[in-house]
Structures are given as structure tokens and as C-alpha cells.
Tab-separated table of C-alpha atoms in Angstrom:
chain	number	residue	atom	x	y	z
T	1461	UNK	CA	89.357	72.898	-3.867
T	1462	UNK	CA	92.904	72.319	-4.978
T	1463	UNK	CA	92.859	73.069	-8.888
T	1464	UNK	CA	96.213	72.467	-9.006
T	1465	UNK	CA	98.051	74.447	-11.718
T	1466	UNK	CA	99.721	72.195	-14.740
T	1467	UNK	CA	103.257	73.881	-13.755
T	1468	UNK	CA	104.318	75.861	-17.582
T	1469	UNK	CA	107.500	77.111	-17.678
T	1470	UNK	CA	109.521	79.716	-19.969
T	1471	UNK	CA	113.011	79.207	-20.295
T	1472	UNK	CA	114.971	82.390	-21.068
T	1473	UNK	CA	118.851	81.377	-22.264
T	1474	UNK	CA	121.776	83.709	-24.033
T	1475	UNK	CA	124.288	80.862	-23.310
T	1476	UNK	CA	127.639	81.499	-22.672
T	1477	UNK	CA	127.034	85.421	-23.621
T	1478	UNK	CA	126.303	88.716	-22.124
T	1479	UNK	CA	122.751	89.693	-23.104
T	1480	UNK	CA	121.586	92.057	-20.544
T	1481	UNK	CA	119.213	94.061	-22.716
T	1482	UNK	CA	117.404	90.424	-22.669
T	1483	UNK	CA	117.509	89.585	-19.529
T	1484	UNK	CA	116.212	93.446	-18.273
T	1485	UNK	CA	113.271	92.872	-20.789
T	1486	UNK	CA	111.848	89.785	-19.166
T	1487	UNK	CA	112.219	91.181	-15.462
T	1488	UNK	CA	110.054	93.640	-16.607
T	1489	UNK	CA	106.420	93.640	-14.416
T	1490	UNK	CA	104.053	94.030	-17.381
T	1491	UNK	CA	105.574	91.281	-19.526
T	1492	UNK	CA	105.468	88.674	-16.704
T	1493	UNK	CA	101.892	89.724	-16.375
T	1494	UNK	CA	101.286	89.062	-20.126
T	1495	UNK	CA	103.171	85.610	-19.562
T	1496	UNK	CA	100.793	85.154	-16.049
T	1497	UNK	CA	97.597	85.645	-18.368
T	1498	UNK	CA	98.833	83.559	-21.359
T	1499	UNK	CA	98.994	80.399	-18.398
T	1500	UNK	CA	102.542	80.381	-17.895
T	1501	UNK	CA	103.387	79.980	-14.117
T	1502	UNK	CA	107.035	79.934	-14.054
T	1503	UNK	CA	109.940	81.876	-15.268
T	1504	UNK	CA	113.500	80.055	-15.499
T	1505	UNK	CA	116.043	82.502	-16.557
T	1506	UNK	CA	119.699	81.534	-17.536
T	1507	UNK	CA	121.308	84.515	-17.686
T	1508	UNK	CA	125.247	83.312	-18.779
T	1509	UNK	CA	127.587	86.166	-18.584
T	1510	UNK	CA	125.554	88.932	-18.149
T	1511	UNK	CA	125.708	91.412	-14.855
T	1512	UNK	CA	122.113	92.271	-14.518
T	1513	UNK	CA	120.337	90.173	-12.003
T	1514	UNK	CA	116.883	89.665	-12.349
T	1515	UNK	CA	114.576	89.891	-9.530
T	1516	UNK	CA	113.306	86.296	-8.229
T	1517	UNK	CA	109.688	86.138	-7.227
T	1518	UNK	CA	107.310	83.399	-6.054
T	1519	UNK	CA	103.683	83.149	-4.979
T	1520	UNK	CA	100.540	81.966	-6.544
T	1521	UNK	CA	99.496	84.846	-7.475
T	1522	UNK	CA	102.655	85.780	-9.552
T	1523	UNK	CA	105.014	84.304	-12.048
T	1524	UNK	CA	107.471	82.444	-10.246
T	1525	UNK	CA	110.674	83.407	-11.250
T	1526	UNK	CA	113.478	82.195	-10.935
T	1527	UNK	CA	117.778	82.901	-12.609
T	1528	UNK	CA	120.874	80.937	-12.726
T	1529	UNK	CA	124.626	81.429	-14.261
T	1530	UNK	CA	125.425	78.461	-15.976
T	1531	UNK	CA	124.224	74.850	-16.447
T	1532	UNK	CA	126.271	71.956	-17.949
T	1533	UNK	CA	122.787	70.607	-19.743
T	1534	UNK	CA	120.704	73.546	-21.289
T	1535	UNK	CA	118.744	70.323	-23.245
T	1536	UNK	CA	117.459	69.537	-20.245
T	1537	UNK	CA	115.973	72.274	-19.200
T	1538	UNK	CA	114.648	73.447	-22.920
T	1539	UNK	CA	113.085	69.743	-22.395
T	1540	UNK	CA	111.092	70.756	-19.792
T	1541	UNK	CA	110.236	74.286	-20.276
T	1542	UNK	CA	106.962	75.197	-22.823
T	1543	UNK	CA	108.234	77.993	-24.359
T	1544	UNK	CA	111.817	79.313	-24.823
T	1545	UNK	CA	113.045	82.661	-25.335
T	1546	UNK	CA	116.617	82.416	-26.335
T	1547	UNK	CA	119.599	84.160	-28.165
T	1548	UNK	CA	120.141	83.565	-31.707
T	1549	UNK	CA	123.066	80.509	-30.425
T	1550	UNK	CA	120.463	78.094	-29.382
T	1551	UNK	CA	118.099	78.440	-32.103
T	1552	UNK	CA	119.084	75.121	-33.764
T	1553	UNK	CA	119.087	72.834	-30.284
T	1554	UNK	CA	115.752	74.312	-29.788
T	1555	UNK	CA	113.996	73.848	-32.863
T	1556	UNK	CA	115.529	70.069	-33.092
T	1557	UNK	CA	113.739	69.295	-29.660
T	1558	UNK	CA	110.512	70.501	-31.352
T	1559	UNK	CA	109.822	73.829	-28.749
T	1560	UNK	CA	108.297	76.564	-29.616
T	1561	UNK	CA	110.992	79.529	-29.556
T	1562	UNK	CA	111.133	83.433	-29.400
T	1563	UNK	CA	114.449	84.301	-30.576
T	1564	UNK	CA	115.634	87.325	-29.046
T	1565	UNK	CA	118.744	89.341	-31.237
T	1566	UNK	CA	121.454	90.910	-29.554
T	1567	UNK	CA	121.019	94.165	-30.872
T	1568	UNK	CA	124.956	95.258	-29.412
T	1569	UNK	CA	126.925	92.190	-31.441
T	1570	UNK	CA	128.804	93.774	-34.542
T	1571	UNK	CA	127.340	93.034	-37.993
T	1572	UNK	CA	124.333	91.501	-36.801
T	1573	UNK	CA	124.465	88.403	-38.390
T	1574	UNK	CA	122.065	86.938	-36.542
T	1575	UNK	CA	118.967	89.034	-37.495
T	1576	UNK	CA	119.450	87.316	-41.075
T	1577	UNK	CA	118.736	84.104	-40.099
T	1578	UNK	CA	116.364	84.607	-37.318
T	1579	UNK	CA	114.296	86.743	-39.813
T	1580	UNK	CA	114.259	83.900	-42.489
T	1581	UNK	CA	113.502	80.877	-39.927
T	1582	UNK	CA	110.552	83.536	-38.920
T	1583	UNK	CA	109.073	84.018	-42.117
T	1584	UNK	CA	108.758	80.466	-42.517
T	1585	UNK	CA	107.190	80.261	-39.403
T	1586	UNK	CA	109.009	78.012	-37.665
T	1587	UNK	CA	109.367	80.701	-34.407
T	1588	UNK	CA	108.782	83.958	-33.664
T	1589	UNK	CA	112.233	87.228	-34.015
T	1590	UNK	CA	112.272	90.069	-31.675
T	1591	UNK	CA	114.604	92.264	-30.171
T	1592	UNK	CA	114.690	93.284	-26.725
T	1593	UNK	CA	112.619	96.185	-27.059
T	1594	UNK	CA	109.459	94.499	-29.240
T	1595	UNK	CA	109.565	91.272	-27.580
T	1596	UNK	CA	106.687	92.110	-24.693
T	1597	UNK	CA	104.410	92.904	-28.338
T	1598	UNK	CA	105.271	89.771	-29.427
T	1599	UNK	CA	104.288	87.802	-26.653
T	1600	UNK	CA	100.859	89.790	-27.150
T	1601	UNK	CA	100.631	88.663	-30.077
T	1602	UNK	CA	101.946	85.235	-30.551
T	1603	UNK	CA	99.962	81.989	-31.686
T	1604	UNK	CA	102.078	79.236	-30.813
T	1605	UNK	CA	99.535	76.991	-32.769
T	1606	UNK	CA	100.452	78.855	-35.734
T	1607	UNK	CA	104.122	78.000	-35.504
T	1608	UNK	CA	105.675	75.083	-38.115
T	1609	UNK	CA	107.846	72.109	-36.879
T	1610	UNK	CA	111.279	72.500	-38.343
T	1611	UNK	CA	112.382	69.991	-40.384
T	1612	UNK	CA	116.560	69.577	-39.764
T	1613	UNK	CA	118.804	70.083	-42.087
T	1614	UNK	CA	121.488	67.222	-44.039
T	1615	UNK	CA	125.130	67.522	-44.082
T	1616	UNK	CA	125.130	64.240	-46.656
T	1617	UNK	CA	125.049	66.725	-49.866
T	1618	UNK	CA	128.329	68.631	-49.017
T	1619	UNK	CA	129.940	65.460	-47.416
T	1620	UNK	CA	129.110	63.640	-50.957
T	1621	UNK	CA	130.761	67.170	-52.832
T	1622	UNK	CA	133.799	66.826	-50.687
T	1623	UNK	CA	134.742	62.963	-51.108
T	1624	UNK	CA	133.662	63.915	-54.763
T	1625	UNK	CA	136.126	66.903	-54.964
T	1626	UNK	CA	139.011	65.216	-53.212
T	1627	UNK	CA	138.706	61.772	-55.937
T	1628	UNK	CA	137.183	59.314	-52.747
T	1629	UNK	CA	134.931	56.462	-54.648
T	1630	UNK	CA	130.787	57.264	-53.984
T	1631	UNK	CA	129.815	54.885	-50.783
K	1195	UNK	CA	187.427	106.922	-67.950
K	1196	UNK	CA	187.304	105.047	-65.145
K	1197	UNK	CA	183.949	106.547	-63.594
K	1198	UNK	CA	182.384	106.028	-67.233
K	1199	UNK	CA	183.063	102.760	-67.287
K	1200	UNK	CA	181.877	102.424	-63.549
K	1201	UNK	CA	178.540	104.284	-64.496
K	1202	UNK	CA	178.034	101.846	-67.461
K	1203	UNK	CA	178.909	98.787	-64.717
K	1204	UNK	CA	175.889	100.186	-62.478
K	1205	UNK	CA	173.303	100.948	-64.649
K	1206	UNK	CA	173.690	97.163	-66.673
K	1207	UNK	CA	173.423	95.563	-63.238
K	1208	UNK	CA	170.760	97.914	-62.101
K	1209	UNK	CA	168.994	96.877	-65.001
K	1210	UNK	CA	169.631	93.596	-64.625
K	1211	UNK	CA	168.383	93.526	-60.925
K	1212	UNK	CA	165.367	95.038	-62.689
K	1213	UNK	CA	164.554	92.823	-65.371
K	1214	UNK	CA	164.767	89.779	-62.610
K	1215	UNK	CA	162.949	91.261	-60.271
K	1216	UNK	CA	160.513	91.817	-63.161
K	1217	UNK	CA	161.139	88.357	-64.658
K	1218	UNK	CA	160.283	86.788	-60.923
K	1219	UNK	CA	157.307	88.779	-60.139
K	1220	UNK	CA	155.975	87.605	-63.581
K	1221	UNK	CA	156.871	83.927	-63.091
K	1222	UNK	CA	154.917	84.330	-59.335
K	1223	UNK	CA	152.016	85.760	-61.002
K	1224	UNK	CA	151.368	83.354	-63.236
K	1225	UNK	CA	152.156	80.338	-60.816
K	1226	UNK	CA	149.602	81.937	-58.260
K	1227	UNK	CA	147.257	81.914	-61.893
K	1228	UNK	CA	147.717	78.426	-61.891
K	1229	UNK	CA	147.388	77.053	-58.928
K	1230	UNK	CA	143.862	78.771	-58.412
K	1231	UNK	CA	142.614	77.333	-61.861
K	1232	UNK	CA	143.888	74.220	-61.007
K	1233	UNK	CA	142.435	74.690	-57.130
K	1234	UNK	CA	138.969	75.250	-58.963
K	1235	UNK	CA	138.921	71.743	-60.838
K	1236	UNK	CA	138.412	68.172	-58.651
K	1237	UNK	CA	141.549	66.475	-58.044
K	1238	UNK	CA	142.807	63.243	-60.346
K	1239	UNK	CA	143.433	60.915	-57.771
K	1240	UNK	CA	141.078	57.801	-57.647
K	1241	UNK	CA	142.552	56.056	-54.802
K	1242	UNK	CA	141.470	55.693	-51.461
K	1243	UNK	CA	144.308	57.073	-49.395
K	1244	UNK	CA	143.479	58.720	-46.286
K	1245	UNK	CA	144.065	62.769	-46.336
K	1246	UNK	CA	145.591	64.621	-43.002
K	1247	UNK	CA	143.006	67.120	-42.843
K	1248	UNK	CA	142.740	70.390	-40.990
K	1249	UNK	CA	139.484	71.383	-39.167
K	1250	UNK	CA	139.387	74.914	-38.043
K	1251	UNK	CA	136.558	75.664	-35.363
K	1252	UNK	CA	135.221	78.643	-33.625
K	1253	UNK	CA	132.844	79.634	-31.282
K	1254	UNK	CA	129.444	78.289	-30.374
K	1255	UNK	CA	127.336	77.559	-33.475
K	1256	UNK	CA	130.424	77.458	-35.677
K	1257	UNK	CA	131.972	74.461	-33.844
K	1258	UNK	CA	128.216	72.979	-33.579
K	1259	UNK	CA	127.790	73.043	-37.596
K	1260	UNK	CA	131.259	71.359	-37.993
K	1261	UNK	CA	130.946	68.587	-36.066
K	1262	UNK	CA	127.432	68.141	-37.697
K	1263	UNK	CA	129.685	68.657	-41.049
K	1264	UNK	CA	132.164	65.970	-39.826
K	1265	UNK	CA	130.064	63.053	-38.584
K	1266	UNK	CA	129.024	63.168	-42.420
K	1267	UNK	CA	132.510	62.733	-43.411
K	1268	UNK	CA	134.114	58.787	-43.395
K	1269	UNK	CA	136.612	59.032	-40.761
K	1270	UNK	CA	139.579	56.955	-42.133
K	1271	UNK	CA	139.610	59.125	-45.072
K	1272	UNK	CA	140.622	61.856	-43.133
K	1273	UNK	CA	142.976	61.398	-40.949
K	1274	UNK	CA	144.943	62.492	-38.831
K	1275	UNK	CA	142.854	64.958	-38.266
K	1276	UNK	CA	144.202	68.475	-36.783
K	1277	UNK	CA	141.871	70.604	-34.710
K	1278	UNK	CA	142.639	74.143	-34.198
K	1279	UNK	CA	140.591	76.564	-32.158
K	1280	UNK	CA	141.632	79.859	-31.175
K	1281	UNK	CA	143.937	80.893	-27.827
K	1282	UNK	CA	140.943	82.366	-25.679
K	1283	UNK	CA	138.307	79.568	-26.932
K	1284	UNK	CA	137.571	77.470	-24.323
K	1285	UNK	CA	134.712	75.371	-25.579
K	1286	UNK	CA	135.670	74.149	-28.999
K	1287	UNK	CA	138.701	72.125	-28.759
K	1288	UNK	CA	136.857	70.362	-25.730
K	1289	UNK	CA	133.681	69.351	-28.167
K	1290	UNK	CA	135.871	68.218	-30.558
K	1291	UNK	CA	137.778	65.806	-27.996
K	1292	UNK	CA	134.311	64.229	-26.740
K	1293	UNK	CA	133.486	63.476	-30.305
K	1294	UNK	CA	136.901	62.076	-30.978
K	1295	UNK	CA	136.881	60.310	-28.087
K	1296	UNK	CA	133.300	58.775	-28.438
K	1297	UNK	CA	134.873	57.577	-32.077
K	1298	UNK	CA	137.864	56.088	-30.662
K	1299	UNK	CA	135.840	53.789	-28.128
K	1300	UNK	CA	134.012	52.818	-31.164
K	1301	UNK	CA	136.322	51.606	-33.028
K	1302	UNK	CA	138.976	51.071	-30.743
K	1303	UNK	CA	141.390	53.012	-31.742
K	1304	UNK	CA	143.425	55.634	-29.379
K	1305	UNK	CA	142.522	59.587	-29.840
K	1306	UNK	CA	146.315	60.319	-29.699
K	1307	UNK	CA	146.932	58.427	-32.962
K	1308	UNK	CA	144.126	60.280	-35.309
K	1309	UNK	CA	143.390	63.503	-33.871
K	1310	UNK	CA	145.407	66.288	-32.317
K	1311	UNK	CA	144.231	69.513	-30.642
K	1312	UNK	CA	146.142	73.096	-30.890
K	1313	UNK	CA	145.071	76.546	-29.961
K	1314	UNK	CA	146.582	79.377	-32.161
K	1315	UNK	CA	146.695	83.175	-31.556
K	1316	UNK	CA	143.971	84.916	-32.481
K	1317	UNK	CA	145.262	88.287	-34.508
K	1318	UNK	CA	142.297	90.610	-32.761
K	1319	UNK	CA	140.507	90.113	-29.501
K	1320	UNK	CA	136.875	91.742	-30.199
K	1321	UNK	CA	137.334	95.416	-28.783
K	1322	UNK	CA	140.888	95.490	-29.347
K	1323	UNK	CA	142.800	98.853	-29.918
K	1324	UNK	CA	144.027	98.735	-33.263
K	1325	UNK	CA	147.566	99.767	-32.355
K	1326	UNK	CA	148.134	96.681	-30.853
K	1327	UNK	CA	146.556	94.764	-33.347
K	1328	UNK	CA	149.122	94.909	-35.558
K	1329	UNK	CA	151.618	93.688	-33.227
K	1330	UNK	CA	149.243	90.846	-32.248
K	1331	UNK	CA	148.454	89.980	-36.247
K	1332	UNK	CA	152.038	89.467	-36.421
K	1333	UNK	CA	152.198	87.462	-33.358
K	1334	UNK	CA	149.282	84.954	-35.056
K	1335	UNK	CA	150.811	85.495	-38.601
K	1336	UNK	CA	153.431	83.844	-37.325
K	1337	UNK	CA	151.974	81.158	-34.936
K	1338	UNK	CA	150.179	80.065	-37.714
K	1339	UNK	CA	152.969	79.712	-40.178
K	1340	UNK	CA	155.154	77.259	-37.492
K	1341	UNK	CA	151.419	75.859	-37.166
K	1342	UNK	CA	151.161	75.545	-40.602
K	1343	UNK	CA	154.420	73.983	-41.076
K	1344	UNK	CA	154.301	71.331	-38.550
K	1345	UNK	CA	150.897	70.190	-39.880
K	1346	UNK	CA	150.798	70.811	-43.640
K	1347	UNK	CA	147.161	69.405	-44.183
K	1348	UNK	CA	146.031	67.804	-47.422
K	1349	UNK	CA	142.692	68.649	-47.014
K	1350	UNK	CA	141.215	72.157	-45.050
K	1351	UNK	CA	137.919	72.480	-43.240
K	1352	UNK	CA	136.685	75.823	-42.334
K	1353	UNK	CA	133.092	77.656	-41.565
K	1354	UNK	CA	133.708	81.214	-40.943
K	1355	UNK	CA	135.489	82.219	-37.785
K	1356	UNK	CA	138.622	85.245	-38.643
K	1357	UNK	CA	140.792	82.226	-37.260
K	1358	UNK	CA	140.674	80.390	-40.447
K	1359	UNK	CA	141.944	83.564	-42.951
K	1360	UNK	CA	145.278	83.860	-41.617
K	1361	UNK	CA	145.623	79.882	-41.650
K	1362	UNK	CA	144.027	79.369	-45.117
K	1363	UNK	CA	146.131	82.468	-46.236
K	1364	UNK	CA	149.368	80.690	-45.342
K	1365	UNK	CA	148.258	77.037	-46.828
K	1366	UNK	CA	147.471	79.228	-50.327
K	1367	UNK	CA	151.173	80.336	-50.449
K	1368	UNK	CA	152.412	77.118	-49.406
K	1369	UNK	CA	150.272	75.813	-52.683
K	1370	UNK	CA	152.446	78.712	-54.606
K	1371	UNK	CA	155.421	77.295	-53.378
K	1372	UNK	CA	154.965	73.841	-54.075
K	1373	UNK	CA	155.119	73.105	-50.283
K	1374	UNK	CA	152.112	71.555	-49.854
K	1375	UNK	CA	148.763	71.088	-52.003
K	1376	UNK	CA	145.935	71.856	-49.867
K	1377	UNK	CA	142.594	71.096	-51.001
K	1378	UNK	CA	140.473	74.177	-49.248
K	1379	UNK	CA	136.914	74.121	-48.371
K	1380	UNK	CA	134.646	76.654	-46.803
K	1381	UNK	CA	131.562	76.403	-45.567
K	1382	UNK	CA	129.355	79.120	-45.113
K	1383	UNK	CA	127.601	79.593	-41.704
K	1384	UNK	CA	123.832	78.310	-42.051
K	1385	UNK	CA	123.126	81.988	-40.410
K	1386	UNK	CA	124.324	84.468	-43.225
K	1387	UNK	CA	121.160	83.895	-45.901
K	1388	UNK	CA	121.620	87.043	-47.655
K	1389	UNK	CA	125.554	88.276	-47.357
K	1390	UNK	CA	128.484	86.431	-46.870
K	1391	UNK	CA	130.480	86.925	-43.565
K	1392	UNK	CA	133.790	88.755	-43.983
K	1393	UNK	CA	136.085	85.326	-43.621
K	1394	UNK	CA	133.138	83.526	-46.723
K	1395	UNK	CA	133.917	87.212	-48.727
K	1396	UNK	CA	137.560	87.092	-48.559
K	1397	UNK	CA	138.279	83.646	-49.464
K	1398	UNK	CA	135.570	84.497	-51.991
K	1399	UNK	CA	136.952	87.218	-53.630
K	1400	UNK	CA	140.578	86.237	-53.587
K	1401	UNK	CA	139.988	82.828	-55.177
K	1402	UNK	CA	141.461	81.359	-52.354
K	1403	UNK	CA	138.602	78.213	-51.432
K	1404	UNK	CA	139.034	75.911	-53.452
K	1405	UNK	CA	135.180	74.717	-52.847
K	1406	UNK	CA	132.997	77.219	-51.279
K	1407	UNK	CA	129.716	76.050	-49.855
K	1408	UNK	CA	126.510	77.786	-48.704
K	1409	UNK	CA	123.645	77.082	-46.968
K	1410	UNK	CA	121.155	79.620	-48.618
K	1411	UNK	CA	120.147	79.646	-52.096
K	1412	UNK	CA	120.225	83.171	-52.234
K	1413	UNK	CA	123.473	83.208	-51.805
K	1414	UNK	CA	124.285	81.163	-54.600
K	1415	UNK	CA	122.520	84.284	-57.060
K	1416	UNK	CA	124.880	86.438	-55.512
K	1417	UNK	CA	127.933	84.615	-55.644
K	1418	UNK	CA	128.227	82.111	-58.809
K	1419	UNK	CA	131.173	80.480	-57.972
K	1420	UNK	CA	129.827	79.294	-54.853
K	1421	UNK	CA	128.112	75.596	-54.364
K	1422	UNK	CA	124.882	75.855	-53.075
K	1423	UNK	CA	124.518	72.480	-50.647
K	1424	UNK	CA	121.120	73.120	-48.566
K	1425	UNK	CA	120.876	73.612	-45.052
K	1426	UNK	CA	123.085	71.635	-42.723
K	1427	UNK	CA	121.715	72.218	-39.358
């Protein structure tokens, strides 16, 4: 019969950082299960300086799953992927490609900056916050439909308040 | 006799030492007084003359939001430009090249000419015993001063990393000094919406930015003197 599967992947990322707590909470069997039912059918992890390796797994049946180091063109693979789960670093490069993103904060960085803004860009919508413990919930109970497209931001207003500042003539 | 007159002699010159020392923290005080009013207020110039300006990246999304900051900004106005990352960054000095590089096939000029790239100490690795911190502050105190010397920027560009306070520190008491009139600007990561990070706070509190930017309007309630400027990223 064939009935090929359309092949949907989810891209996990922390970039150049050590974000095991992440990485631990998407080898997890019950959240690949969720991701297996949602019609996801593979699992790309990059998992940047951390030391816990995830387990790889293939097989109709399961999530395929798969976990590299490094890679000189994240882009790409955000590109290609259908939903990202990433640390708060790539939220910008992902929302400019238009993807739909779970941003994941790293709970053990001092001062948690990053909550802030991944809180704010959540309330309006344009992706969904978690941490590493309440992200399986929120792949329950996502609605990617429901996300907004992000419109990017301008640097023109405090590039026009600097030339101002420093006496350069308006363009 | 001779020991009252030598009392008299070293209490008048003790005095004296006094009233100086008095007379030059006072003069100081009131210099640093008007530099940051006059720091505060748009400079007169009207020309067109280019400014050697200082960029100071840091990791990851910092280094992304300045270079999103500079393509903004017309590059023969500033320049030479002066990239500094810190020591153990690997990353930022090498986006900073591609982007000066890209601009130099453009308009074919050579990199070497407008741009130059320098790594300075960092006063605190993350996780560093504070013991040795202070040893290592002093260490970057003073790479940044011979930094800071060589260089003396017209024009500062900073978003947040620690890096920048020990630099920006330096420029403000070469402003004091009449060394060098740097014009300072900060501008505050598009990820703190409701506080300001510790670098945004300090220059902040001290006076020491001579614009201070931020991305989030709340941010603007808390902090008056700031210029609100909308979301860069």
C-alpha cells in the first residue's frame, strides 16, 4: 500500500551551550510518543556542548531520532525542520524564518534573563515558553495554528538618534 | 623656640596640603558635574567628519543585535572602526570580520584600513573564585586602559556584555581629563523587557551613557532618562 509518510521533523538546538536538562527532556519515551501522535516522524537533536547523549532510535513505528555536536549552518536545518524547540539564543533566527518555536529556558543560567523575553514574545503569541520540566505539557497542549507570525524589528530609529546625537545631517 | 616654630611650620603646611587636597577634590567634582551634563545634551558639530568609533561585542545574541545595530549605521561616518570582544570569545570578533569583509568587497576598500579587531581580558570568567578575581579585574583594568589609550574612540557602541563597564568606565575618566571626548551609547539587550541588566543599570545609575537606549517600553516607565527606540531584532 505504501502511504508514504510526509517526513516532519523537530529540530531541538541550545547552540553553542550546555543545556542538558533540555536535551534529557526530549529523550524522554512519553514525550516522543506525544510528538509520534501529533504526526511528527523525526527527531533532530543538536545538542552543542552538553554531555548527555541522547539515545538514537529508528523504525516506523517510532520517532526517528537522531543528535549531533555542532553544525556550521543551524538555518539550514531550522529550514527544514516543522517545529523547533530551541534555547532562548535562537529565538530571533527562528522566528525571522517564520517556524513555529518552543523556547525552552535554561533554568541553571544566572539571572535568568531569558525568561523575560521568552515570556513577553509568548504572550503575544508569537511561540510557545517552557522549561525543561513543563515542556512535555506543552506539547500536549500546543496549537501551532494559534501561533502569530512575528513581525521583525528596525534598527533605523536608534541609527537616526545616533547620527542625530553625534550632529551627522538626516539622510 | 625652635620646636615652636617647627610645630607652627607643620601644622600651616599640613593645612595647606589639606585645603589643596580639598580645593582639588572640589575642582574634580565639579568637572565630573560637567562633563555628564554636557554628555546628556547632542553635540554642536554640524559637519560631516567621520568618528573612530568603538564597538564592544559579546556573546551570541549580543554580537547578533550589534551587527543588526551597525548595518543601520552609514559606514564612512564611523570609521575606523575598533572591535573588541573579550579574551575567551571565540565567535564575535570572527562575525564582525565577515561583515567587514563583505563591506570591503563592496566598496573596495581593504578591511585593514577601517576596521581593527582586539580581544581584551575579561575581569571574571563565569564561576570564578572571587579571590582571584580581583587579581584578574586588575589584570583587565589595566588591559583596557593601554586599550583605551591606543584607540581613544570618538564615538562608543555597547549592548550589555560586563566587557563594556570597565572600557566605558575608563573612556568616562578620560572625558574628566580632557583626554578624549567620547560620545557613549548603550543599547539595551532586546531580551531584558522588564529590568535592566547589571552593565544597562550601572551606566544607568552612574550617568555614565551618554544615550541609553531600550528596546521595551516598559522600560522606559522605569527608567526616564532612558530613550525608548522599539525593538531592533
Amino acid at each position: 500500500m505504501g502511504g508514504e509518510k510526509t517526513k516532519r521533523v523537530i529540530f531541538v538546538t541550545v547552540g553553542t551551550t550546555c543545556f542538558d536538562a533540555l536535551v534529557k527532556a526530549v529523550d524522554s519515551e512519553t514525550l516522543q510518543k506525544e510528538l509520534l501522535a501529533k504526526g511528527y516522524t523525526h527527531l533532530l537533536i543538536q545538542m552543542g556542548r552538553g554531555s548527555y547523549l541522547p539515545t538514537k532510535s529508528e523504525g516506523d513505528c517510532n520517532l526517528v531520532v537522531d543528535y549531533f555536536t555542532f553544525s556550521s549552518s543551524i538555518a539550514d536545518h531550522i529550514k527544514s525542520a516543522s517545529l523547533i524547540i530551541s534555547h532562548a539564543g535562537s529565538i530571533f533566527e527562528t522566528l525571522k524564518l517564520g517556524k513555529p518555536l518552543i523556547v525552552v529556558v535554561n533554568e541553571d543560567l544566572m539571572d535568568n534573563h531569558q525568561s523575560e523575553l521568552g515570556e513577553k514574545l509568548a504572550n503575544r503569541k508569537h511561540l510557545y515558553c517552557a522549561s525543561p520540566q513543563t515542556l512535555h505539557q506543552t506539547i500536549v497542549d500546543m496549537d501551532l495554528n494559534a501561533l502569530v507570525p512575528y513581525s521583525p524589528g528596525d534598527a533605523t530609529p536608534v541609527a537616526k538618534h545616533i547620527n542625530r546625537f553625534l550632529g551627522f545631517p538626516d539622510d | 623656640m625652635e620646636k615652636g616654630n617647627g610645630c607652627c611650620f607643620s601644622s600651616v603646611s599640613s593645612s595647606a596640603i589639606l585645603s589643596s587636597v580639598a580645593f582639588v577634590v572640589i575642582l574634580i567634582f565639579v568637572r565630573v558635574l560637567y562633563v555628564i551634563y554636557c554628555s546628556g545634551r547632542p553635540l554642536n558639530k554640524r559637519s560631516s567628519k567621520p568618528v573612530s568609533t568603538l564597538i564592544i561585542l559579546g556573546s551570541g545574541g549580543h554580537t547578533a543585535e550589534m551587527l543588526n545595530l551597525l548595518a543601520m549605521l552609514q559606514k564612512d561616518r564611523f570609521y575606523p572602526r575598533f572591535y573588541i570582544a573579550a579574551a575567551t570569545d571565540n565567535m564575535s570578533l570572527q562575525k564582525a570580520l565577515l561583515l567587514e569583509n563583505s563591506l570591503a568587497s563592496e566598496t573596495g576598500t581593504v578591511v585593514a584600513e577601517t576596521a581593527q579587531f582586539m580581544k581584551v581580558y575579561r575581569s571574571r570568567e563565569v564561576g570564578q573564585s572571587y579571590i582571584t578575581s580581583v587579581w584578574t579585574t586588575l589584570i583587565a583594568t589595566v588591559h583596557a586602559l593601554w586599550l583605551m589609550i591606543k584607540i581613544r574612540p570618538e564615538v562608543i557602541l555597547c549592548n550589555g556584555p560586563g566587557t563594556c563597564i570597565p572600557l566605558c568606565v575608563i573612556a568616562f575618566i578620560f572625558k574628566v581629563l580632557g583626554i578624549r571626548w567620547s560620545s557613549i551609547f548603550y543599547v539595551e539587550s532586546i531580551a531584558r523587557v522588564r529590568r535592566l541588566s547589571l552593565s544597562g543599570l550601572l551606566l544607568y545609575k552612574l550617568w555614565m551613557a551618554d544615550q541609553l537606549f531600550v528596546q521595551w517600553p516598559q522600560l522606559k516607565q522605569q527608567y526616564p532618562r532612558a530613550t525608548y527606540v522599539g525593538r531592533l531584532m
